[in-house]
Amino acid sequence: MNQEKFGVTKTGEAVFLYTFENENGLKMTVSNIGAVLTNLWVPDKEGTVRDVVLGFDTVEGYEANDDLYLGSTIGRNANRIANACFELDGVVYQLAKNDGENNLHSGKAGYQLRVWDVKTVDEINNKITFSLISPDGDQGYPGELTLDVSYQLTENSIVITYQGSSSKDTILNPTNHSYFNLNGHNSGTIINHRLQLQASHFTPMKDSQAIPTGEILSVEQTPMDFRVEKTIGEEIDQAYSQLVYAKGYDHNFVLDNLTKDFARLTGDQSGIVMEATTNLPGVQFYTGNFMSHTLGKEAAVYRFREGLCLETQYFPNAVNESQFKTPLLKKEEVVNYQTRYTFKIDK
Ligand code: GLA
């Protein structure tokens, strides 16, 4: 593991970069600001290494663009909560309204801006664990939450693990918000990537505010059907209401089988394939529809649809939808969530 200074936060806290690499040419860098994944280098079909995640070269970049969540850990709750409010054990909790009337990714000053403790570094297993204590009442949520987030670089994958426990009943729905571009972070559009998603259903949104209707709809005969691999761009601009609301894909897909890969994504130029597995019930497939002009790493400019996210999660607004699996974390229970992204070459 190589540790180097990254910078300081606005409040003067020291920020570091931690880099791990293996014999197969995979290399990942993470940082204690936001427990963020800043770089992920993967060999392409010619053996040339490409950095396949979007990010910033400076701490200021992460602070100034915190609403893009590039590579960040999101908590306590990823995605949206309608009217920024929920009820738990008979008490109504009010959260910040940072997305119209709703709460998105738990509001400003989220976990993506916190400086996390480094709990352990395991050099033999290429693994680092960050830890955060989120006080009772933080962002409006009940209970003191202890959250550990680990990144491990294995032979051909990165494994992100979350372990959480709380002093009171609360909700916990963490995710990693990496934007992938398997052609390289500075390679332009992702619409020619090919994608397969093992998801027969998705949760439609009511309107452009993106709160789910509560239904679980079949993808059959809609542009949401990725069960057979297709390019992301194939139907993205169709006049299908769900795509119009979100300006592309920005939807929660219901995963069919948690024991198998739920996604296979291929970079059209690089031949890099990424497969993903998780034990969380859904994935937000987001095609970077709200990106317009962001100055990123190595002076790259990230524009509309130049990165895509596969954010594993409980369904959006699950805390208010009884038919969605609950993100409730009971007092003193310990939960473990895991998402693995595996890299291969397209043959
Ligand atoms: C999530 C949301 C998107 C967008 C991004 C951040 O993926 O679903 O609508 O807000 O985060 O820009």
PDB file of C-alpha atoms in Angstrom, residues 53 72 137 223 244 295 307 319:
ATOM      1  CA  VAL A  53     -13.767   5.909 -12.802  1.00  0.00           C
ATOM      2  CA  SER A  72     -18.273   8.653  -2.945  1.00  0.00           C
ATOM      3  CA  GLY A 137     -29.652  13.151  15.011  1.00  0.00           C
ATOM      4  CA  PRO A 223     -36.596   0.343 -23.148  1.00  0.00           C
ATOM      5  CA  VAL A 244     -38.234  11.525 -20.632  1.00  0.00           C
ATOM      6  CA  LEU A 295     -13.485  19.726 -14.673  1.00  0.00           C
ATOM      7  CA  GLY A 307     -20.010   8.244 -16.917  1.00  0.00           C
ATOM      8  CA  VAL A 319     -38.738   3.790   4.099  1.00  0.00           C
TER       9      VAL A 319
END
